[in-house]
PDB file of C-alpha atoms in Angstrom:
ATOM      1  CA  MET A   1       3.076  -5.870 -42.865  1.00  0.00           C
ATOM      2  CA  LYS A   2       0.733  -5.108 -40.358  1.00  0.00           C
ATOM      3  CA  HIS A   3       3.988  -4.284 -38.534  1.00  0.00           C
ATOM      4  CA  ASP A   4       5.367  -1.933 -40.829  1.00  0.00           C
ATOM      5  CA  THR A   5       1.846  -0.048 -40.672  1.00  0.00           C
ATOM      6  CA  GLN A   6       1.507   0.309 -37.177  1.00  0.00           C
ATOM      7  CA  HIS A   7       5.058   1.197 -36.977  1.00  0.00           C
ATOM      8  CA  GLU A   8       4.189   4.069 -39.595  1.00  0.00           C
ATOM      9  CA  GLN A   9       1.584   4.680 -37.325  1.00  0.00           C
ATOM     10  CA  HIS A  10       3.385   5.275 -34.878  1.00  0.00           C
ATOM     11  CA  SER A  11       5.754   7.328 -36.242  1.00  0.00           C
ATOM     12  CA  HIS A  12       5.082  10.620 -33.550  1.00  0.00           C
ATOM     13  CA  HIS A  13       6.743   8.783 -30.855  1.00  0.00           C
ATOM     14  CA  GLU A  14      10.204   9.139 -32.399  1.00  0.00           C
ATOM     15  CA  GLN A  15       9.181  12.725 -33.304  1.00  0.00           C
ATOM     16  CA  GLY A  16       9.541  13.872 -29.679  1.00  0.00           C
ATOM     17  CA  GLU A  17       5.293  13.219 -29.017  1.00  0.00           C
ATOM     18  CA  GLN A  18       4.837  12.213 -25.063  1.00  0.00           C
ATOM     19  CA  HIS A  19       3.010   8.602 -24.908  1.00  0.00           C
ATOM     20  CA  GLY A  20       0.151  10.353 -23.099  1.00  0.00           C
ATOM     21  CA  GLN A  21      -0.677  12.601 -25.425  1.00  0.00           C
ATOM     22  CA  HIS A  22      -1.984   9.679 -27.927  1.00  0.00           C
ATOM     23  CA  THR A  23      -5.517   8.410 -26.789  1.00  0.00           C
ATOM     24  CA  ASP A  24      -6.733   7.431 -29.856  1.00  0.00           C
ATOM     25  CA  HIS A  25      -6.465   3.067 -30.254  1.00  0.00           C
ATOM     26  CA  SER A  26      -8.974   2.356 -32.274  1.00  0.00           C
ATOM     27  CA  GLN A  27      -6.722   1.866 -34.880  1.00  0.00           C
ATOM     28  CA  HIS A  28      -4.949  -1.153 -33.420  1.00  0.00           C
ATOM     29  CA  ILE A  29      -5.930  -4.888 -33.891  1.00  0.00           C
ATOM     30  CA  ASP A  30      -3.837  -6.019 -31.343  1.00  0.00           C
ATOM     31  CA  HIS A  31      -2.277  -4.105 -28.638  1.00  0.00           C
ATOM     32  CA  GLY A  32       0.118  -6.560 -27.476  1.00  0.00           C
ATOM     33  CA  GLU A  33       1.153  -5.766 -30.670  1.00  0.00           C
ATOM     34  CA  HIS A  34       1.855  -2.743 -29.523  1.00  0.00           C
ATOM     35  CA  ALA A  35       3.107  -2.967 -26.688  1.00  0.00           C
ATOM     36  CA  ALA A  36       5.576  -4.919 -27.947  1.00  0.00           C
ATOM     37  CA  HIS A  37       6.379  -2.447 -30.343  1.00  0.00           C
ATOM     38  CA  SER A  38       6.868   0.535 -28.212  1.00  0.00           C
ATOM     39  CA  GLY A  39       8.459  -0.963 -25.563  1.00  0.00           C
ATOM     40  CA  HIS A  40       5.086  -0.682 -22.827  1.00  0.00           C
ATOM     41  CA  THR A  41       4.955  -3.601 -20.644  1.00  0.00           C
ATOM     42  CA  GLY A  42       1.172  -2.772 -19.751  1.00  0.00           C
ATOM     43  CA  ARG A  43       2.326  -1.507 -15.685  1.00  0.00           C
ATOM     44  CA  HIS A  44       2.440   1.792 -15.361  1.00  0.00           C
ATOM     45  CA  PRO A  45       3.075   3.879 -12.272  1.00  0.00           C
ATOM     46  CA  GLY A  46       0.524   4.753  -9.811  1.00  0.00           C
ATOM     47  CA  LYS A  47      -0.180   8.395  -9.499  1.00  0.00           C
ATOM     48  CA  ALA A  48       2.059   9.283  -6.427  1.00  0.00           C
ATOM     49  CA  GLY A  49       0.226  12.012  -4.206  1.00  0.00           C
ATOM     50  CA  TRP A  50       0.496  13.099  -1.577  1.00  0.00           C
ATOM     51  CA  ALA A  51      -3.487  13.084  -0.927  1.00  0.00           C
ATOM     52  CA  MET A  52      -3.540   9.676  -2.018  1.00  0.00           C
ATOM     53  CA  ALA A  53      -0.555   8.413  -0.063  1.00  0.00           C
ATOM     54  CA  ALA A  54      -1.608  10.144   3.467  1.00  0.00           C
ATOM     55  CA  GLN A  55      -5.223   7.932   2.245  1.00  0.00           C
ATOM     56  CA  ALA A  56      -2.815   3.925   2.079  1.00  0.00           C
ATOM     57  CA  THR A  57      -1.611   5.082   5.339  1.00  0.00           C
ATOM     58  CA  LEU A  58      -4.415   5.683   6.868  1.00  0.00           C
ATOM     59  CA  HIS A  59      -5.866   2.499   5.957  1.00  0.00           C
ATOM     60  CA  CYS A  60      -3.101   0.900   7.230  1.00  0.00           C
ATOM     61  CA  LEU A  61      -2.507   2.961  10.218  1.00  0.00           C
ATOM     62  CA  THR A  62      -6.607   2.038  10.982  1.00  0.00           C
ATOM     63  CA  GLY A  63      -5.706  -1.713  11.630  1.00  0.00           C
ATOM     64  CA  CYS A  64      -3.108  -1.140  12.949  1.00  0.00           C
ATOM     65  CA  ALA A  65      -4.593   0.876  15.530  1.00  0.00           C
ATOM     66  CA  ILE A  66      -6.579  -1.960  16.317  1.00  0.00           C
ATOM     67  CA  GLY A  67      -4.157  -4.248  16.083  1.00  0.00           C
ATOM     68  CA  GLU A  68      -2.037  -2.370  18.780  1.00  0.00           C
ATOM     69  CA  ILE A  69      -4.608  -0.760  21.012  1.00  0.00           C
ATOM     70  CA  LEU A  70      -5.890  -4.921  21.245  1.00  0.00           C
ATOM     71  CA  GLY A  71      -2.471  -6.234  21.270  1.00  0.00           C
ATOM     72  CA  MET A  72      -1.171  -3.400  24.598  1.00  0.00           C
ATOM     73  CA  ALA A  73      -4.597  -3.723  26.526  1.00  0.00           C
ATOM     74  CA  ILE A  74      -4.586  -7.328  26.323  1.00  0.00           C
ATOM     75  CA  GLY A  75      -0.905  -7.244  27.611  1.00  0.00           C
ATOM     76  CA  THR A  76      -1.224  -4.882  30.165  1.00  0.00           C
ATOM     77  CA  ALA A  77      -4.197  -6.698  31.002  1.00  0.00           C
ATOM     78  CA  LEU A  78      -3.347  -9.836  31.829  1.00  0.00           C
ATOM     79  CA  GLY A  79      -0.147  -8.930  32.978  1.00  0.00           C
ATOM     80  CA  TRP A  80       2.577  -9.485  30.562  1.00  0.00           C
ATOM     81  CA  GLY A  81       5.853  -8.257  30.014  1.00  0.00           C
ATOM     82  CA  ASN A  82       7.016  -5.626  27.915  1.00  0.00           C
ATOM     83  CA  MET A  83       8.169  -8.062  25.051  1.00  0.00           C
ATOM     84  CA  GLU A  84       5.471 -10.532  25.098  1.00  0.00           C
ATOM     85  CA  THR A  85       2.608  -7.636  25.526  1.00  0.00           C
ATOM     86  CA  MET A  86       4.598  -5.562  22.281  1.00  0.00           C
ATOM     87  CA  ALA A  87       5.173  -9.328  20.081  1.00  0.00           C
ATOM     88  CA  LEU A  88       1.282  -8.977  20.230  1.00  0.00           C
ATOM     89  CA  ALA A  89       0.295  -6.581  19.535  1.00  0.00           C
ATOM     90  CA  ILE A  90       2.824  -6.444  16.614  1.00  0.00           C
ATOM     91  CA  ALA A  91       0.894  -9.963  15.167  1.00  0.00           C
ATOM     92  CA  LEU A  92      -2.373  -8.376  16.133  1.00  0.00           C
ATOM     93  CA  ALA A  93      -1.409  -4.926  14.026  1.00  0.00           C
ATOM     94  CA  PHE A  94      -0.373  -6.984  10.487  1.00  0.00           C
ATOM     95  CA  PHE A  95      -3.057  -9.642  10.845  1.00  0.00           C
ATOM     96  CA  PHE A  96      -5.730  -6.026  11.348  1.00  0.00           C
ATOM     97  CA  GLY A  97      -3.931  -4.208   9.099  1.00  0.00           C
ATOM     98  CA  TYR A  98      -3.624  -7.187   6.255  1.00  0.00           C
ATOM     99  CA  THR A  99      -7.574  -7.714   7.452  1.00  0.00           C
ATOM    100  CA  LEU A 100      -9.009  -4.203   5.820  1.00  0.00           C
ATOM    101  CA  THR A 101      -7.059  -4.732   2.786  1.00  0.00           C
ATOM    102  CA  LEU A 102      -7.987  -8.248   2.526  1.00  0.00           C
ATOM    103  CA  ARG A 103     -11.718  -7.112   3.116  1.00  0.00           C
ATOM    104  CA  SER A 104     -11.790  -4.194   1.039  1.00  0.00           C
ATOM    105  CA  ILE A 105     -10.414  -6.243  -2.674  1.00  0.00           C
ATOM    106  CA  ARG A 106     -12.589  -8.985  -1.481  1.00  0.00           C
ATOM    107  CA  LYS A 107     -15.470  -6.763  -1.923  1.00  0.00           C
ATOM    108  CA  ALA A 108     -14.764  -6.021  -5.894  1.00  0.00           C
ATOM    109  CA  GLY A 109     -15.375  -9.487  -6.617  1.00  0.00           C
ATOM    110  CA  VAL A 110     -11.713 -10.979  -6.060  1.00  0.00           C
ATOM    111  CA  ASP A 111     -11.048 -14.817  -5.212  1.00  0.00           C
ATOM    112  CA  PHE A 112      -9.843 -15.476  -1.531  1.00  0.00           C
ATOM    113  CA  ARG A 113      -6.076 -16.402  -2.794  1.00  0.00           C
ATOM    114  CA  THR A 114      -5.718 -13.229  -5.218  1.00  0.00           C
ATOM    115  CA  ALA A 115      -6.988 -11.190  -2.949  1.00  0.00           C
ATOM    116  CA  LEU A 116      -4.184 -12.662  -0.074  1.00  0.00           C
ATOM    117  CA  ARG A 117      -1.316 -11.830  -2.436  1.00  0.00           C
ATOM    118  CA  VAL A 118      -2.391  -8.422  -2.898  1.00  0.00           C
ATOM    119  CA  ALA A 119      -3.158  -7.927   0.879  1.00  0.00           C
ATOM    120  CA  LEU A 120       0.765  -9.193   1.904  1.00  0.00           C
ATOM    121  CA  ALA A 121       2.664  -7.489  -1.111  1.00  0.00           C
ATOM    122  CA  ALA A 122       0.619  -3.922  -0.389  1.00  0.00           C
ATOM    123  CA  ASP A 123       0.837  -3.729   2.891  1.00  0.00           C
ATOM    124  CA  THR A 124       3.751  -5.727   4.031  1.00  0.00           C
ATOM    125  CA  LEU A 125       6.407  -3.163   3.945  1.00  0.00           C
ATOM    126  CA  SER A 126       3.911  -0.372   4.972  1.00  0.00           C
ATOM    127  CA  ILE A 127       2.964  -1.622   8.497  1.00  0.00           C
ATOM    128  CA  ALA A 128       6.564  -3.168   9.089  1.00  0.00           C
ATOM    129  CA  VAL A 129       7.580   0.617   8.829  1.00  0.00           C
ATOM    130  CA  MET A 130       4.732   1.841  10.990  1.00  0.00           C
ATOM    131  CA  GLU A 131       5.667  -0.665  13.161  1.00  0.00           C
ATOM    132  CA  LEU A 132       9.201   0.056  13.902  1.00  0.00           C
ATOM    133  CA  ILE A 133       8.250   3.661  14.779  1.00  0.00           C
ATOM    134  CA  ASP A 134       5.469   2.816  16.804  1.00  0.00           C
ATOM    135  CA  ASN A 135       7.180   0.433  19.015  1.00  0.00           C
ATOM    136  CA  GLY A 136      10.153   2.778  19.035  1.00  0.00           C
ATOM    137  CA  VAL A 137       8.689   5.748  19.720  1.00  0.00           C
ATOM    138  CA  ILE A 138       7.111   3.759  22.881  1.00  0.00           C
ATOM    139  CA  ALA A 139      10.227   2.105  23.723  1.00  0.00           C
ATOM    140  CA  LEU A 140      11.927   4.976  24.200  1.00  0.00           C
ATOM    141  CA  TRP A 141       9.206   7.109  25.859  1.00  0.00           C
ATOM    142  CA  PRO A 142      10.648   6.780  29.127  1.00  0.00           C
ATOM    143  CA  GLY A 143       7.739   5.097  31.272  1.00  0.00           C
ATOM    144  CA  ALA A 144       5.715   4.297  28.585  1.00  0.00           C
ATOM    145  CA  MET A 145       6.161   0.129  28.716  1.00  0.00           C
ATOM    146  CA  ASP A 146       5.269   0.310  32.100  1.00  0.00           C
ATOM    147  CA  ALA A 147       2.290   2.413  32.005  1.00  0.00           C
ATOM    148  CA  THR A 148      -1.425   0.331  32.561  1.00  0.00           C
ATOM    149  CA  LEU A 149      -4.501   0.359  30.562  1.00  0.00           C
ATOM    150  CA  SER A 150      -5.655   3.509  33.432  1.00  0.00           C
ATOM    151  CA  ASP A 151      -2.912   6.086  33.156  1.00  0.00           C
ATOM    152  CA  THR A 152      -2.976   8.682  30.436  1.00  0.00           C
ATOM    153  CA  LEU A 153       1.031   8.030  29.556  1.00  0.00           C
ATOM    154  CA  PHE A 154      -0.228   5.155  27.812  1.00  0.00           C
ATOM    155  CA  TRP A 155      -2.848   6.348  25.977  1.00  0.00           C
ATOM    156  CA  GLY A 156      -0.775   9.169  25.253  1.00  0.00           C
ATOM    157  CA  ALA A 157       2.176   7.236  24.544  1.00  0.00           C
ATOM    158  CA  LEU A 158       0.192   5.475  21.937  1.00  0.00           C
ATOM    159  CA  ALA A 159      -1.332   8.340  20.199  1.00  0.00           C
ATOM    160  CA  LEU A 160       1.738   9.980  19.719  1.00  0.00           C
ATOM    161  CA  SER A 161       3.996   6.781  18.775  1.00  0.00           C
ATOM    162  CA  LEU A 162       0.695   6.500  15.954  1.00  0.00           C
ATOM    163  CA  ALA A 163       0.236   9.601  14.902  1.00  0.00           C
ATOM    164  CA  VAL A 164       4.538   9.800  14.288  1.00  0.00           C
ATOM    165  CA  ALA A 165       3.947   6.661  12.883  1.00  0.00           C
ATOM    166  CA  PHE A 166       1.941   7.552  10.361  1.00  0.00           C
ATOM    167  CA  VAL A 167       3.965  11.243   9.592  1.00  0.00           C
ATOM    168  CA  VAL A 168       7.243   8.826   8.613  1.00  0.00           C
ATOM    169  CA  THR A 169       4.960   5.698   6.913  1.00  0.00           C
ATOM    170  CA  THR A 170       3.210   8.097   4.489  1.00  0.00           C
ATOM    171  CA  PRO A 171       6.380   9.359   2.099  1.00  0.00           C
ATOM    172  CA  VAL A 172       6.980   5.418   2.126  1.00  0.00           C
ATOM    173  CA  ASN A 173       3.854   5.136   0.776  1.00  0.00           C
ATOM    174  CA  LYS A 174       4.241   7.884  -1.474  1.00  0.00           C
ATOM    175  CA  TRP A 175       7.532   5.939  -2.964  1.00  0.00           C
ATOM    176  CA  MET A 176       5.484   2.725  -3.220  1.00  0.00           C
ATOM    177  CA  ILE A 177       2.609   4.271  -5.008  1.00  0.00           C
ATOM    178  CA  GLY A 178       4.945   5.445  -7.183  1.00  0.00           C
ATOM    179  CA  ARG A 179       6.579   2.482  -8.635  1.00  0.00           C
ATOM    180  CA  GLY A 180       3.173   0.892  -9.081  1.00  0.00           C
ATOM    181  CA  LYS A 181       3.340  -1.072  -5.834  1.00  0.00           C
ATOM    182  CA  GLY A 182       1.568  -1.034  -2.752  1.00  0.00           C
ATOM    183  CA  HIS A 183      -1.848   0.452  -2.663  1.00  0.00           C
ATOM    184  CA  ALA A 184      -1.536   1.599  -6.485  1.00  0.00           C
ATOM    185  CA  VAL A 185      -1.524  -2.494  -6.209  1.00  0.00           C
ATOM    186  CA  VAL A 186      -4.912  -2.701  -3.612  1.00  0.00           C
ATOM    187  CA  HIS A 187      -5.867   0.494  -6.471  1.00  0.00           C
ATOM    188  CA  GLN A 188      -7.053  -1.350  -9.418  1.00  0.00           C
ATOM    189  CA  TYR A 189      -9.470  -3.279  -7.418  1.00  0.00           C
ATOM    190  CA  HIS A 190     -11.121  -0.826  -7.131  1.00  0.00           C
ATOM    191  CA  HIS A 191     -11.884   0.831 -10.338  1.00  0.00           C
TER     192      HIS A 191
END
Protein backbone atom coordinates (compact mmCIF):
# COMPACT_ATOMS: atom_id res chain seq x y z
CA MET A 1 0.00 0.00 0.00
CA LYS A 2 1.21 3.48 -0.86
CA HIS A 3 0.27 4.87 2.57
CA ASP A 4 2.26 2.12 4.35
CA THR A 5 5.32 2.90 2.21
CA GLN A 6 5.05 6.60 3.05
CA HIS A 7 4.55 5.65 6.69
CA GLU A 8 7.85 3.71 6.62
CA GLN A 9 9.58 6.64 4.91
CA HIS A 10 8.39 8.93 7.70
CA SER A 11 8.98 6.61 10.63
CA HIS A 12 11.87 8.84 11.62
CA HIS A 13 9.22 11.36 12.78
CA GLU A 14 8.17 8.91 15.47
CA GLN A 15 11.78 8.39 16.48
CA GLY A 16 12.15 11.97 17.64
CA GLU A 17 13.62 13.68 14.57
CA GLN A 18 12.46 17.22 14.01
CA HIS A 19 10.41 17.87 10.86
CA GLY A 20 12.56 20.92 10.13
CA GLN A 21 15.53 18.60 9.51
CA HIS A 22 13.63 16.61 6.86
CA THR A 23 13.94 18.49 3.59
CA ASP A 24 13.94 15.82 0.84
CA HIS A 25 10.41 15.48 -0.45
CA SER A 26 11.44 14.21 -3.90
CA GLN A 27 10.00 10.72 -3.27
CA HIS A 28 6.51 12.05 -2.54
CA ILE A 29 3.93 11.66 -5.25
CA ASP A 30 1.24 13.64 -3.46
CA HIS A 31 2.23 16.14 -0.78
CA GLY A 32 -1.43 16.30 0.29
CA GLU A 33 -1.19 12.68 1.42
CA HIS A 34 1.96 13.50 3.37
CA ALA A 35 0.17 16.38 5.07
CA ALA A 36 -2.74 14.16 6.00
CA HIS A 37 -0.41 11.40 7.18
CA SER A 38 1.86 13.54 9.31
CA GLY A 39 -0.79 15.89 10.69
CA HIS A 40 0.51 18.99 8.90
CA THR A 41 -2.12 21.51 7.92
CA GLY A 42 -0.03 23.47 5.43
CA ARG A 43 -0.15 26.64 7.60
CA HIS A 44 3.02 27.20 9.51
CA PRO A 45 3.34 30.13 11.90
CA GLY A 46 5.59 32.90 10.66
CA LYS A 47 8.96 33.78 12.10
CA ALA A 48 8.20 36.05 15.00
CA GLY A 49 11.39 38.08 15.05
CA TRP A 50 11.47 41.55 16.56
CA ALA A 51 12.82 43.04 13.33
CA MET A 52 9.90 41.72 11.31
CA ALA A 53 7.43 42.90 13.97
CA ALA A 54 9.03 46.36 14.05
CA GLN A 55 8.90 46.56 10.25
CA ALA A 56 5.20 45.59 10.25
CA THR A 57 4.49 48.15 12.98
CA LEU A 58 6.42 50.85 11.13
CA HIS A 59 4.38 50.10 7.99
CA CYS A 60 1.18 50.39 10.03
CA LEU A 61 2.45 53.50 11.81
CA THR A 62 3.08 55.22 8.49
CA GLY A 63 -0.56 54.86 7.42
CA CYS A 64 -1.80 55.78 10.89
CA ALA A 65 0.45 58.84 11.06
CA ILE A 66 -0.74 60.10 7.67
CA GLY A 67 -4.36 59.67 8.75
CA GLU A 68 -3.83 61.08 12.24
CA ILE A 69 -1.95 64.17 11.08
CA LEU A 70 -4.37 64.84 8.24
CA GLY A 71 -7.44 64.28 10.43
CA MET A 72 -6.13 66.40 13.31
CA ALA A 73 -5.03 69.14 10.91
CA ILE A 74 -8.40 69.21 9.09
CA GLY A 75 -10.45 69.10 12.28
CA THR A 76 -8.32 71.72 14.01
CA ALA A 77 -8.24 74.02 10.95
CA LEU A 78 -12.04 73.81 10.60
CA GLY A 79 -12.53 74.52 14.30
CA TRP A 80 -14.23 71.19 14.98
CA GLY A 81 -14.67 69.90 18.49
CA ASN A 82 -12.29 67.35 19.99
CA MET A 83 -14.56 64.33 19.44
CA GLU A 84 -15.26 65.13 15.78
CA THR A 85 -11.59 65.79 15.08
CA MET A 86 -10.52 62.59 16.83
CA ALA A 87 -13.18 60.56 14.95
CA LEU A 88 -11.95 61.93 11.62
CA ALA A 89 -8.32 61.23 12.55
CA ILE A 90 -9.13 57.64 13.52
CA ALA A 91 -11.18 57.03 10.34
CA LEU A 92 -8.38 58.41 8.17
CA ALA A 93 -5.77 56.39 10.08
CA PHE A 94 -7.64 53.17 9.27
CA PHE A 95 -8.17 54.30 5.67
CA PHE A 96 -4.50 55.09 5.03
CA GLY A 97 -3.28 52.06 6.99
CA TYR A 98 -5.41 49.72 4.88
CA THR A 99 -4.57 51.60 1.68
CA LEU A 100 -0.81 51.21 2.10
CA THR A 101 -1.14 47.47 2.71
CA LEU A 102 -3.64 47.08 -0.11
CA ARG A 103 -1.27 48.88 -2.47
CA SER A 104 1.66 46.62 -1.63
CA ILE A 105 -0.41 43.44 -2.03
CA ARG A 106 -1.85 44.63 -5.36
CA LYS A 107 1.72 45.22 -6.60
CA ALA A 108 2.28 41.48 -6.11
CA GLY A 109 -0.46 40.81 -8.67
CA VAL A 110 -3.25 39.88 -6.27
CA ASP A 111 -6.82 40.73 -7.31
CA PHE A 112 -8.50 43.62 -5.49
CA ARG A 113 -11.03 41.55 -3.54
CA THR A 114 -8.41 39.15 -2.16
CA ALA A 115 -6.01 42.02 -1.44
CA LEU A 116 -8.73 43.87 0.47
CA ARG A 117 -9.51 40.79 2.59
CA VAL A 118 -5.81 40.32 3.36
CA ALA A 119 -5.36 44.00 4.26
CA LEU A 120 -8.38 43.96 6.59
CA ALA A 121 -7.23 40.74 8.27
CA ALA A 122 -3.61 41.85 8.53
CA ASP A 123 -4.03 45.39 9.80
CA THR A 124 -7.24 45.70 11.81
CA LEU A 125 -5.87 44.67 15.22
CA SER A 126 -2.58 46.51 14.70
CA ILE A 127 -4.29 49.76 13.66
CA ALA A 128 -6.87 49.46 16.45
CA VAL A 129 -4.18 49.06 19.13
CA MET A 130 -2.14 51.86 17.62
CA GLU A 131 -5.14 54.21 17.51
CA LEU A 132 -6.20 53.35 21.05
CA ILE A 133 -2.73 54.13 22.42
CA ASP A 134 -2.12 57.14 20.18
CA ASN A 135 -5.43 58.84 20.94
CA GLY A 136 -5.25 57.83 24.60
CA VAL A 137 -1.93 59.64 25.00
CA ILE A 138 -3.28 62.75 23.28
CA ALA A 139 -6.50 62.70 25.33
CA LEU A 140 -4.59 62.32 28.61
CA TRP A 141 -1.91 64.92 27.81
CA PRO A 142 -2.99 68.19 29.52
CA GLY A 143 -3.88 70.77 26.89
CA ALA A 144 -3.04 68.60 23.87
CA MET A 145 -6.66 68.29 22.76
CA ASP A 146 -7.03 72.08 22.73
CA ALA A 147 -3.73 72.85 20.99
CA THR A 148 -3.82 74.38 17.51
CA LEU A 149 -1.69 73.59 14.46
CA SER A 150 0.68 76.46 15.28
CA ASP A 151 1.32 75.17 18.83
CA THR A 152 4.43 73.18 19.59
CA LEU A 153 2.30 71.18 22.02
CA PHE A 154 0.11 69.94 19.13
CA TRP A 155 3.07 68.51 17.21
CA GLY A 156 4.98 67.34 20.29
CA ALA A 157 2.02 65.44 21.72
CA LEU A 158 1.26 63.91 18.33
CA ALA A 159 4.87 62.78 17.82
CA LEU A 160 5.11 61.32 21.33
CA SER A 161 1.75 59.58 21.02
CA LEU A 162 2.83 57.91 17.76
CA ALA A 163 6.13 56.83 19.34
CA VAL A 164 4.33 55.29 22.34
CA ALA A 165 1.86 53.59 19.97
CA PHE A 166 4.80 52.09 18.03
CA VAL A 167 6.40 50.70 21.21
CA VAL A 168 3.13 49.17 22.44
CA THR A 169 1.98 47.80 19.06
CA THR A 170 5.26 46.08 18.09
CA PRO A 171 4.79 43.20 20.60
CA VAL A 172 1.20 42.80 19.37
CA ASN A 173 2.47 42.42 15.81
CA LYS A 174 5.20 40.03 16.96
CA TRP A 175 2.57 37.87 18.65
CA MET A 176 0.34 37.91 15.55
CA ILE A 177 3.19 37.12 13.15
CA GLY A 178 4.28 34.25 15.41
CA ARG A 179 0.83 32.73 14.95
CA GLY A 180 0.83 33.13 11.18
CA LYS A 181 -1.54 36.12 11.29
CA GLY A 182 -1.29 39.86 10.73
CA HIS A 183 1.63 40.86 8.55
CA ALA A 184 2.75 37.23 8.27
CA VAL A 185 -0.14 36.89 5.82
CA VAL A 186 0.95 40.01 3.91
CA HIS A 187 4.53 38.70 3.87
CA GLN A 188 3.37 35.62 1.90
CA TYR A 189 2.46 37.87 -1.04
CA HIS A 190 5.90 39.46 -1.21
CA HIS A 191 7.77 36.21 -1.87
